[in-house]
């Protein structure tokens, strides 16, 4: 026997006897991290002034969308609670009413939302706006006459304001039933009016004007057109293309070109463009009509969006030219148990799935934000509302939007954007360059 070898058993006993083992040392307990989740619910009147919207409830849910707890907002429209989970599933159920439509529900579900990110909900309840407008807003409806160069034919008339109809007579265009709302301090929104068409030579051109003051005692508002549109070339392969200008998050001057056209008219020489206040939001799209007897209609689409302070840069566009890999003609991505899988349409970290239900006690819109595959929130009972909608309810339309932002690759970045008020910022960096694959089904 080698005298320098010690058996493993003797070695273990020797170490234990000398106190060399740490197995008996008490473990230090790990304190759980607490997250203060908050969501602010707002209703915004016709002058852009926000107030608390309290007709909403938040259902905190587990991974199978079973309700764990429910929360209602305080008088300021704020919902808050403490959780030890960094990411949570929740569904907002809000009363919803638009125009002359009856009251319904707007349901919005978020999968693995960030507990540390302040969340936001923008309410829509038009019948409540009358009272809000009375306190802070003055709304006026009148006609506006835009004077401009002579058109031989008129192809498009737009305004950033609501109007009933427009008629063009050579050198004037009458916008009828223009509705505008200003604050009680006399602040009116910057508003635009534009006309596109052709001259006597058949050449396309456009005219436009801005106005930011509306005299309530005028019989007709009169506005001279300030500028003509420039013709910007599009890149081959030519696709359906649109452009709007975003000034203070308001859209102006929508212009469009079909895939047969090689140029687009854009207003890019006005004062707001010269000082860099105008963003140009351009979109190229390729549409595929999918004829199938199971649906009243089925349409898929590829979209590429670019937003830039440069009109020409915004038109560097190319939407995908191949049909998105949706499961045509069955569209079986959503299963009967409401699990779903859109991973075959590769490269899109987030799925936004929108359902509309009309054959219920009240109309319901349900929007789900989640990854490319998972389990829809509608797979579980909506606690407190299952007498209105349940897992047997059948939607009339299903709209799927798969998105990819050039700015982000991680799903957590996507959900943080859409749960927060940054989603209301139309020129946020997240949306400045995006691609999307869309599917619209009518059942």
Short mmCIF file of C-alpha atoms in Angstrom, two decimals:
data_model
loop_
_atom_site.label_atom_id
_atom_site.label_comp_id
_atom_site.label_asym_id
_atom_site.label_seq_id
_atom_site.Cartn_x
_atom_site.Cartn_y
_atom_site.Cartn_z
CA UNK A 1 0.00 0.00 0.00
CA UNK A 2 1.27 3.43 -0.95
CA UNK A 3 1.64 5.38 2.30
CA UNK A 4 0.91 8.63 0.50
CA UNK A 5 -2.60 7.59 -0.54
CA UNK A 6 -5.58 8.33 1.71
CA UNK A 7 -8.91 6.67 1.07
CA UNK A 8 -11.81 8.95 0.02
CA UNK A 9 -13.77 7.99 3.14
CA UNK A 10 -10.94 9.01 5.50
CA UNK A 11 -10.44 12.23 3.54
CA UNK A 12 -14.13 13.14 3.89
CA UNK A 13 -14.07 12.46 7.63
CA UNK A 14 -10.92 14.56 8.00
CA UNK A 15 -12.46 17.57 6.21
CA UNK A 16 -15.70 17.38 8.20
CA UNK A 17 -13.77 17.12 11.46
CA UNK A 18 -11.77 20.26 10.63
CA UNK A 19 -14.85 22.28 9.82
CA UNK A 20 -13.92 22.56 6.15
CA UNK A 21 -17.48 21.97 4.86
CA UNK A 22 -19.89 24.85 4.22
CA UNK A 23 -22.97 22.64 3.90
CA UNK A 24 -24.22 23.62 7.34
CA UNK A 25 -24.00 27.40 6.67
CA UNK A 26 -27.47 29.04 6.58
CA UNK A 27 -28.61 30.36 3.19
CA UNK A 28 -29.31 34.07 2.90
CA UNK A 29 -32.94 34.55 1.80
CA UNK A 30 -33.43 36.40 -1.49
CA UNK A 31 -35.79 39.33 -1.20
CA UNK A 32 -38.36 39.33 -4.04
CA UNK A 33 -38.23 42.34 -6.35
CA UNK A 34 -41.41 44.38 -6.36
CA UNK A 35 -42.68 46.25 -9.42
CA UNK A 36 -45.14 49.14 -9.20
CA UNK A 37 -47.36 48.75 -12.25
CA UNK A 38 -49.46 51.72 -13.30
CA UNK A 39 -51.83 52.42 -16.17
CA UNK A 40 -53.39 55.77 -17.01
CA UNK A 41 -56.72 55.81 -18.84
CA UNK A 42 -57.56 59.02 -20.73
CA UNK A 43 -60.33 60.44 -22.88
CA UNK A 44 -59.32 63.24 -25.25
CA UNK A 45 -61.79 65.85 -26.49
CA UNK A 46 -61.97 67.51 -29.91
CA UNK A 47 -59.41 70.13 -28.85
CA UNK A 48 -56.84 67.54 -27.80
CA UNK A 49 -57.41 68.16 -24.07
CA UNK A 50 -57.34 64.97 -21.99
CA UNK A 51 -59.25 64.00 -18.87
CA UNK A 52 -59.63 60.84 -16.81
CA UNK A 53 -61.54 57.96 -18.40
CA UNK A 54 -62.90 55.60 -15.76
CA UNK A 55 -65.16 53.31 -17.79
CA UNK A 56 -62.43 50.67 -17.89
CA UNK A 57 -61.34 47.64 -15.85
CA UNK A 58 -58.03 45.76 -15.82
CA UNK A 59 -57.98 41.97 -15.44
CA UNK A 60 -54.62 40.60 -14.30
CA UNK A 61 -54.20 37.11 -15.76
CA UNK A 62 -51.90 34.08 -15.71
CA UNK A 63 -50.22 32.35 -18.66
CA UNK A 64 -53.48 30.57 -19.56
CA UNK A 65 -55.42 33.87 -19.33
CA UNK A 66 -57.30 32.90 -16.19
CA UNK A 67 -58.15 36.00 -14.16
CA UNK A 68 -56.09 36.42 -10.98
CA UNK A 69 -57.36 39.84 -9.89
CA UNK A 70 -59.26 42.82 -11.25
CA UNK A 71 -58.60 46.54 -10.80
CA UNK A 72 -60.58 49.70 -11.55
CA UNK A 73 -59.17 53.21 -11.96
CA UNK A 74 -59.29 55.98 -9.39
CA UNK A 75 -60.87 59.37 -10.11
CA UNK A 76 -57.76 60.32 -12.10
CA UNK A 77 -58.10 57.31 -14.40
CA UNK A 78 -55.07 55.59 -12.84
CA UNK A 79 -54.90 51.85 -12.16
CA UNK A 80 -51.99 50.72 -10.00
CA UNK A 81 -50.84 47.66 -8.10
CA UNK A 82 -47.66 45.96 -6.87
CA UNK A 83 -46.42 42.70 -8.38
CA UNK A 84 -43.33 40.53 -8.03
CA UNK A 85 -43.53 39.54 -11.69
CA UNK A 86 -41.38 41.51 -14.10
CA UNK A 87 -43.75 40.62 -16.96
CA UNK A 88 -47.51 40.23 -16.67
CA UNK A 89 -50.51 39.31 -18.82
CA UNK A 90 -53.47 41.64 -18.59
CA UNK A 91 -56.67 42.54 -20.41
CA UNK A 92 -58.38 45.92 -20.43
CA UNK A 93 -62.16 45.96 -20.80
CA UNK A 94 -63.49 49.43 -21.62
CA UNK A 95 -66.85 50.88 -22.53
CA UNK A 96 -66.69 52.11 -26.12
CA UNK A 97 -68.93 54.32 -28.24
CA UNK A 98 -68.26 56.08 -31.55
CA UNK A 99 -70.42 58.52 -33.53
CA UNK A 100 -74.03 57.40 -33.60
CA UNK A 101 -73.15 53.75 -32.89
CA UNK A 102 -74.53 51.99 -29.81
CA UNK A 103 -72.35 51.45 -26.78
CA UNK A 104 -70.06 48.42 -26.91
CA UNK A 105 -66.88 47.01 -25.40
CA UNK A 106 -63.30 47.59 -26.46
CA UNK A 107 -61.12 44.76 -25.14
CA UNK A 108 -57.31 44.92 -25.34
CA UNK A 109 -54.98 42.13 -24.17
CA UNK A 110 -51.21 42.30 -23.68
CA UNK A 111 -48.99 39.24 -23.35
CA UNK A 112 -45.91 39.57 -21.11
CA UNK A 113 -46.19 43.32 -20.70
CA UNK A 114 -43.49 45.08 -18.72
CA UNK A 115 -44.52 45.72 -15.10
CA UNK A 116 -42.00 48.56 -14.83
CA UNK A 117 -43.25 50.43 -17.92
CA UNK A 118 -46.04 52.99 -17.31
CA UNK A 119 -48.98 51.84 -19.44
CA UNK A 120 -51.62 53.90 -21.23
CA UNK A 121 -55.15 53.47 -22.51
CA UNK A 122 -56.84 55.94 -24.85
CA UNK A 123 -60.59 55.77 -24.39
CA UNK A 124 -63.19 56.28 -27.13
CA UNK A 125 -66.62 57.39 -25.94
CA UNK A 126 -68.04 60.13 -28.14
CA UNK A 127 -71.23 60.72 -26.12
CA UNK A 128 -69.05 61.82 -23.19
CA UNK A 129 -67.14 64.30 -25.36
CA UNK A 130 -70.08 66.71 -25.61
CA UNK A 131 -69.76 67.58 -21.95
CA UNK A 132 -65.98 67.79 -22.14
CA UNK A 133 -66.16 70.06 -25.18
CA UNK A 134 -68.64 72.37 -23.46
CA UNK A 135 -66.10 73.09 -20.72
CA UNK A 136 -62.92 73.54 -22.75
CA UNK A 137 -63.81 73.57 -26.44
CA UNK A 138 -65.74 75.53 -29.02
CA UNK A 139 -66.76 73.56 -32.12
CA UNK A 140 -68.02 75.29 -35.26
CA UNK A 141 -69.29 73.82 -38.55
CA UNK A 142 -69.26 75.97 -41.71
CA UNK A 143 -68.21 75.93 -45.35
CA UNK A 144 -64.72 76.83 -46.55
CA UNK A 145 -63.81 78.09 -50.01
CA UNK A 146 -60.31 77.36 -51.31
CA UNK A 147 -59.24 79.53 -54.26
CA UNK A 148 -56.56 78.16 -56.57
CA UNK A 149 -55.32 77.68 -60.13
CA UNK A 150 -57.81 76.30 -62.63
CA UNK A 151 -58.36 72.54 -62.75
CA UNK A 152 -59.68 70.79 -65.83
CA UNK A 153 -60.34 67.63 -63.80
CA UNK A 154 -60.19 67.06 -60.06
CA UNK A 155 -58.95 63.67 -58.79
CA UNK A 156 -58.53 64.09 -55.02
CA UNK A 157 -59.69 66.49 -52.29
CA UNK A 158 -58.35 66.23 -48.73
CA UNK A 159 -58.40 68.10 -45.45
CA UNK A 160 -57.01 67.52 -41.98
CA UNK A 161 -60.51 68.41 -40.71
CA UNK A 162 -63.80 66.58 -41.07
CA UNK A 163 -66.00 67.76 -43.93
CA UNK A 164 -69.14 66.47 -45.61
CA UNK A 165 -68.26 66.87 -49.30
CA UNK A 166 -66.32 69.09 -51.71
CA UNK A 167 -67.11 70.47 -55.16
CA UNK A 168 -64.56 72.02 -57.51
CA UNK A 169 -65.51 74.69 -60.04
CA UNK A 170 -62.41 75.56 -62.08
CA UNK A 171 -60.66 78.06 -59.76
CA UNK A 172 -62.41 77.33 -56.46
CA UNK A 173 -63.20 74.30 -54.32
CA UNK A 174 -66.00 74.52 -51.76
CA UNK A 175 -65.55 72.28 -48.70
CA UNK A 176 -69.01 71.86 -47.17
CA UNK A 177 -69.70 71.06 -43.52
CA UNK A 178 -66.17 71.67 -42.24
CA UNK A 179 -66.02 71.01 -38.48
CA UNK A 180 -63.28 72.65 -36.42
CA UNK A 181 -62.82 72.90 -32.66
CA UNK A 182 -60.81 75.55 -30.80
CA UNK A 183 -60.02 75.98 -27.13
CA UNK A 184 -61.76 78.46 -24.88
CA UNK A 185 -58.53 80.51 -25.06
CA UNK A 186 -59.02 80.94 -28.80
CA UNK A 187 -56.40 78.44 -29.96
CA UNK A 188 -57.38 76.77 -33.24
CA UNK A 189 -55.64 73.76 -34.81
CA UNK A 190 -53.33 74.15 -37.77
CA UNK A 191 -55.56 72.83 -40.56
CA UNK A 192 -54.94 72.05 -44.22
CA UNK A 193 -56.98 71.77 -47.42
CA UNK A 194 -55.73 70.40 -50.72
CA UNK A 195 -56.87 69.54 -54.22
CA UNK A 196 -55.19 67.33 -56.82
CA UNK A 197 -56.11 67.03 -60.49
CA UNK A 198 -55.07 67.92 -64.03
CA UNK A 199 -54.83 71.13 -66.02
CA UNK A 200 -56.12 71.76 -69.53
CA UNK A 201 -53.02 70.02 -70.95
CA UNK A 202 -53.73 66.87 -68.97
CA UNK A 203 -50.77 67.47 -66.64
CA UNK A 204 -51.17 66.51 -62.99
CA UNK A 205 -50.76 69.17 -60.33
CA UNK A 206 -51.91 69.94 -56.79
CA UNK A 207 -52.66 72.99 -54.65
CA UNK A 208 -53.03 73.41 -50.90
CA UNK A 209 -53.42 75.90 -48.09
CA UNK A 210 -53.01 76.14 -44.30
CA UNK A 211 -55.28 77.99 -41.89
CA UNK A 212 -54.99 78.28 -38.10
CA UNK A 213 -57.68 80.85 -37.30
CA UNK A 214 -61.41 80.46 -37.87
CA UNK A 215 -63.59 83.54 -37.33
CA UNK A 216 -66.82 82.15 -35.90
CA UNK A 217 -68.89 85.02 -37.32
CA UNK A 218 -67.84 84.53 -40.94
CA UNK A 219 -70.50 83.14 -43.26
CA UNK A 220 -67.88 81.23 -45.27
CA UNK A 221 -64.22 80.77 -44.45
CA UNK A 222 -62.01 81.78 -47.37
CA UNK A 223 -58.52 80.46 -47.97
CA UNK A 224 -56.12 81.07 -50.88
CA UNK A 225 -54.01 78.07 -51.92
CA UNK A 226 -50.41 78.74 -50.94
CA UNK A 227 -48.43 76.32 -53.02
CA UNK A 228 -48.27 73.70 -55.71
CA UNK A 229 -47.24 70.08 -55.20
CA UNK A 230 -43.98 68.74 -56.57
CA UNK A 231 -43.79 65.55 -58.58
CA UNK A 232 -41.37 63.06 -56.97
CA UNK A 233 -40.18 59.97 -58.81
CA UNK A 234 -40.79 56.52 -57.38
CA UNK A 235 -38.38 53.59 -57.57
CA UNK A 236 -38.82 50.44 -59.62
CA UNK A 237 -40.55 48.02 -59.07
CA UNK A 238 -43.48 50.41 -58.83
CA UNK A 239 -45.95 49.60 -56.08
CA UNK A 240 -49.10 51.13 -54.61
CA UNK A 241 -47.69 54.09 -52.67
CA UNK A 242 -49.18 56.70 -50.35
CA UNK A 243 -47.79 59.71 -48.53
CA UNK A 244 -49.09 61.88 -45.70
CA UNK A 245 -47.42 64.67 -43.81
CA UNK A 246 -47.36 64.57 -40.01
CA UNK A 247 -47.25 67.97 -38.31
CA UNK A 248 -47.71 67.87 -34.53
CA UNK A 249 -49.11 64.33 -34.90
CA UNK A 250 -51.87 65.49 -37.26
CA UNK A 251 -52.04 64.06 -40.79
CA UNK A 252 -52.11 66.40 -43.78
CA UNK A 253 -52.08 66.09 -47.57
CA UNK A 254 -52.76 62.42 -48.31
CA UNK A 255 -51.58 61.62 -51.83
CA UNK A 256 -51.59 58.23 -53.53
CA UNK A 257 -50.13 56.50 -56.57
CA UNK A 258 -51.07 53.11 -57.99
CA UNK A 259 -48.50 50.54 -59.06
CA UNK A 260 -48.94 51.72 -62.66
CA UNK A 261 -47.69 55.22 -61.76
CA UNK A 262 -44.02 56.18 -61.57
CA UNK A 263 -44.33 59.40 -59.55
CA UNK A 264 -46.23 60.94 -56.65
CA UNK A 265 -47.34 64.52 -55.94
CA UNK A 266 -46.10 65.84 -52.57
CA UNK A 267 -46.31 69.27 -50.92
CA UNK A 268 -42.77 69.78 -49.65
CA UNK A 269 -42.02 73.52 -49.98
CA UNK A 270 -44.36 75.06 -47.39
CA UNK A 271 -43.07 76.82 -44.27
CA UNK A 272 -43.51 73.85 -41.95
CA UNK A 273 -41.46 71.66 -44.28
CA UNK A 274 -38.70 74.25 -44.51
CA UNK A 275 -38.17 74.34 -40.74
CA UNK A 276 -38.28 70.56 -40.39
CA UNK A 277 -41.60 70.37 -38.54
CA UNK A 278 -43.19 68.14 -41.16
CA UNK A 279 -42.55 64.40 -41.25
CA UNK A 280 -43.33 62.53 -44.44
CA UNK A 281 -45.04 59.19 -43.79
CA UNK A 282 -44.80 57.01 -46.89
CA UNK A 283 -46.08 53.49 -47.38
CA UNK A 284 -45.64 51.03 -50.24
CA UNK A 285 -47.89 47.98 -50.38
CA UNK A 286 -48.49 44.85 -52.42
CA UNK A 287 -51.97 43.32 -52.11
CA UNK A 288 -53.05 39.73 -52.74
CA UNK A 289 -56.77 38.91 -53.02
CA UNK A 290 -57.34 35.34 -51.87
CA UNK A 291 -60.60 33.98 -53.25
CA UNK A 292 -62.05 31.27 -51.06
CA UNK A 293 -65.58 30.05 -50.41
CA UNK A 294 -65.10 29.81 -46.64
CA UNK A 295 -64.91 33.60 -46.27
CA UNK A 296 -66.77 36.57 -47.72
CA UNK A 297 -63.34 37.99 -48.47
CA UNK A 298 -59.70 37.20 -47.72
CA UNK A 299 -56.93 39.69 -48.45
CA UNK A 300 -53.25 39.59 -47.55
CA UNK A 301 -50.80 42.42 -47.92
CA UNK A 302 -47.12 43.35 -47.56
CA UNK A 303 -46.35 46.87 -46.32
CA UNK A 304 -43.18 48.94 -45.97
CA UNK A 305 -43.36 52.24 -44.09
CA UNK A 306 -40.73 54.98 -43.86
CA UNK A 307 -41.13 58.25 -41.93
CA UNK A 308 -38.59 61.00 -42.52
CA UNK A 309 -38.22 64.78 -42.50
CA UNK A 310 -37.02 64.35 -46.10
CA UNK A 311 -39.77 63.67 -48.66
CA UNK A 312 -37.39 61.90 -51.05
CA UNK A 313 -35.92 59.72 -48.28
CA UNK A 314 -39.41 58.67 -47.19
CA UNK A 315 -40.02 57.31 -50.69
CA UNK A 316 -37.13 54.82 -50.57
CA UNK A 317 -39.60 51.95 -50.23
CA UNK A 318 -39.94 48.32 -51.22
CA UNK A 319 -42.72 46.13 -49.83
CA UNK A 320 -42.32 42.36 -50.10
CA UNK A 321 -43.34 41.18 -53.56
CA UNK A 322 -44.16 37.59 -52.62
CA UNK A 323 -47.41 36.53 -51.01
CA UNK A 324 -47.01 36.20 -47.21
CA UNK A 325 -46.91 32.57 -46.08
CA UNK A 326 -50.33 32.54 -44.43
CA UNK A 327 -51.99 29.11 -44.50
CA UNK A 328 -54.14 29.65 -47.59
CA UNK A 329 -56.86 28.48 -48.14
CA UNK A 330 -57.50 27.06 -44.65
CA UNK A 331 -55.99 29.91 -42.56
CA UNK A 332 -55.54 27.38 -39.77
CA UNK A 333 -53.02 29.49 -37.81
CA UNK A 334 -55.72 30.07 -35.16
CA UNK A 335 -56.87 26.74 -33.72
CA UNK A 336 -60.20 25.86 -32.15
CA UNK A 337 -58.66 26.18 -28.66
CA UNK A 338 -57.46 29.71 -29.61
CA UNK A 339 -53.81 28.76 -29.72
CA UNK A 340 -52.18 30.40 -32.73
CA UNK A 341 -48.98 30.16 -34.77
CA UNK A 342 -47.89 32.67 -37.41
CA UNK A 343 -44.21 31.71 -37.33
CA UNK A 344 -44.41 30.48 -40.95
CA UNK A 345 -44.50 34.17 -41.92
CA UNK A 346 -40.93 34.55 -40.71
CA UNK A 347 -39.22 37.66 -39.39
CA UNK A 348 -41.98 39.37 -37.42
CA UNK A 349 -41.51 39.52 -33.62
CA UNK A 350 -45.03 40.76 -32.85
CA UNK A 351 -48.55 39.77 -33.86
CA UNK A 352 -51.46 42.19 -33.44
CA UNK A 353 -54.72 40.27 -33.89
CA UNK A 354 -58.03 42.14 -34.00
CA UNK A 355 -61.49 40.55 -33.74
CA UNK A 356 -64.87 42.23 -34.27
CA UNK A 357 -68.01 40.63 -32.81
CA UNK A 358 -71.43 42.03 -33.76
CA UNK A 359 -73.93 39.24 -33.03
CA UNK A 360 -73.74 39.74 -29.26
CA UNK A 361 -75.70 41.61 -26.60
CA UNK A 362 -73.46 44.57 -27.51
CA UNK A 363 -70.73 44.93 -30.15
CA UNK A 364 -67.26 43.91 -29.00
CA UNK A 365 -63.83 44.72 -30.44
CA UNK A 366 -60.95 42.64 -29.08
CA UNK A 367 -57.30 43.38 -29.88
CA UNK A 368 -54.48 41.07 -28.81
CA UNK A 369 -50.77 41.97 -28.65
CA UNK A 370 -48.47 38.97 -28.50
CA UNK A 371 -45.51 37.15 -30.09
CA UNK A 372 -45.62 35.26 -33.39
CA UNK A 373 -47.20 32.24 -31.69
CA UNK A 374 -48.92 31.52 -28.39
CA UNK A 375 -52.36 31.45 -26.80
CA UNK A 376 -54.97 34.14 -27.40
CA UNK A 377 -56.61 35.82 -24.41
CA UNK A 378 -60.04 34.89 -25.74
CA UNK A 379 -59.21 31.25 -24.91
CA UNK A 380 -60.35 31.84 -21.30
CA UNK A 381 -63.52 33.35 -19.82
CA UNK A 382 -63.53 37.13 -19.55
CA UNK A 383 -64.45 37.31 -15.89
CA UNK A 384 -67.38 39.62 -15.28
CA UNK A 385 -68.23 39.87 -18.98
CA UNK A 386 -68.83 36.23 -19.97
CA UNK A 387 -72.55 36.98 -20.26
CA UNK A 388 -71.61 39.22 -23.22
CA UNK A 389 -68.72 37.34 -24.85
CA UNK A 390 -67.26 33.88 -24.31
CA UNK A 391 -65.14 31.27 -26.07
CA UNK A 392 -68.10 30.22 -28.22
CA UNK A 393 -68.60 33.72 -29.64
CA UNK A 394 -67.86 33.95 -33.35
CA UNK A 395 -66.15 37.02 -34.80
CA UNK A 396 -67.34 38.64 -38.02
CA UNK A 397 -63.87 39.85 -38.99
CA UNK A 398 -60.31 38.85 -38.11
CA UNK A 399 -57.44 41.19 -38.93
CA UNK A 400 -53.87 40.02 -38.38
CA UNK A 401 -50.92 42.40 -38.52
CA UNK A 402 -47.41 40.97 -38.13
CA UNK A 403 -44.86 43.72 -37.65
CA UNK A 404 -41.14 44.30 -37.72
CA UNK A 405 -39.49 47.56 -36.65
CA UNK A 406 -36.02 48.36 -37.90
CA UNK A 407 -35.30 49.73 -34.44
CA UNK A 408 -36.02 46.56 -32.41
CA UNK A 409 -35.50 42.80 -32.51
CA UNK A 410 -36.70 41.80 -29.04
CA UNK A 411 -40.38 41.11 -28.36
CA UNK A 412 -40.06 42.93 -25.03
CA UNK A 413 -39.21 46.15 -26.92
CA UNK A 414 -42.38 45.77 -29.00
CA UNK A 415 -44.74 45.19 -26.08
CA UNK A 416 -43.21 48.12 -24.15
CA UNK A 417 -43.94 50.39 -27.10
CA UNK A 418 -47.55 49.33 -27.59
CA UNK A 419 -48.55 49.28 -23.92
CA UNK A 420 -47.17 52.80 -23.32
CA UNK A 421 -48.26 56.21 -24.55
CA UNK A 422 -45.34 56.20 -27.01
CA UNK A 423 -47.74 54.35 -29.34
CA UNK A 424 -49.67 57.64 -29.65
CA UNK A 425 -46.58 59.40 -31.04
CA UNK A 426 -46.91 58.99 -34.81
CA UNK A 427 -43.27 59.96 -35.38
CA UNK A 428 -41.73 57.83 -32.63
CA UNK A 429 -38.42 56.24 -33.66
CA UNK A 430 -39.99 52.79 -33.27
CA UNK A 431 -42.32 53.36 -36.25
CA UNK A 432 -40.01 55.36 -38.52
CA UNK A 433 -39.18 52.27 -40.55
CA UNK A 434 -41.42 49.22 -40.33
CA UNK A 435 -42.48 46.27 -42.42
CA UNK A 436 -45.72 44.36 -41.96
CA UNK A 437 -47.57 41.33 -43.29
CA UNK A 438 -51.33 41.64 -42.99
CA UNK A 439 -54.28 39.30 -43.33
CA UNK A 440 -57.91 40.49 -43.39
CA UNK A 441 -60.69 37.89 -43.17
CA UNK A 442 -64.44 38.54 -43.31
CA UNK A 443 -66.48 35.56 -42.15
#
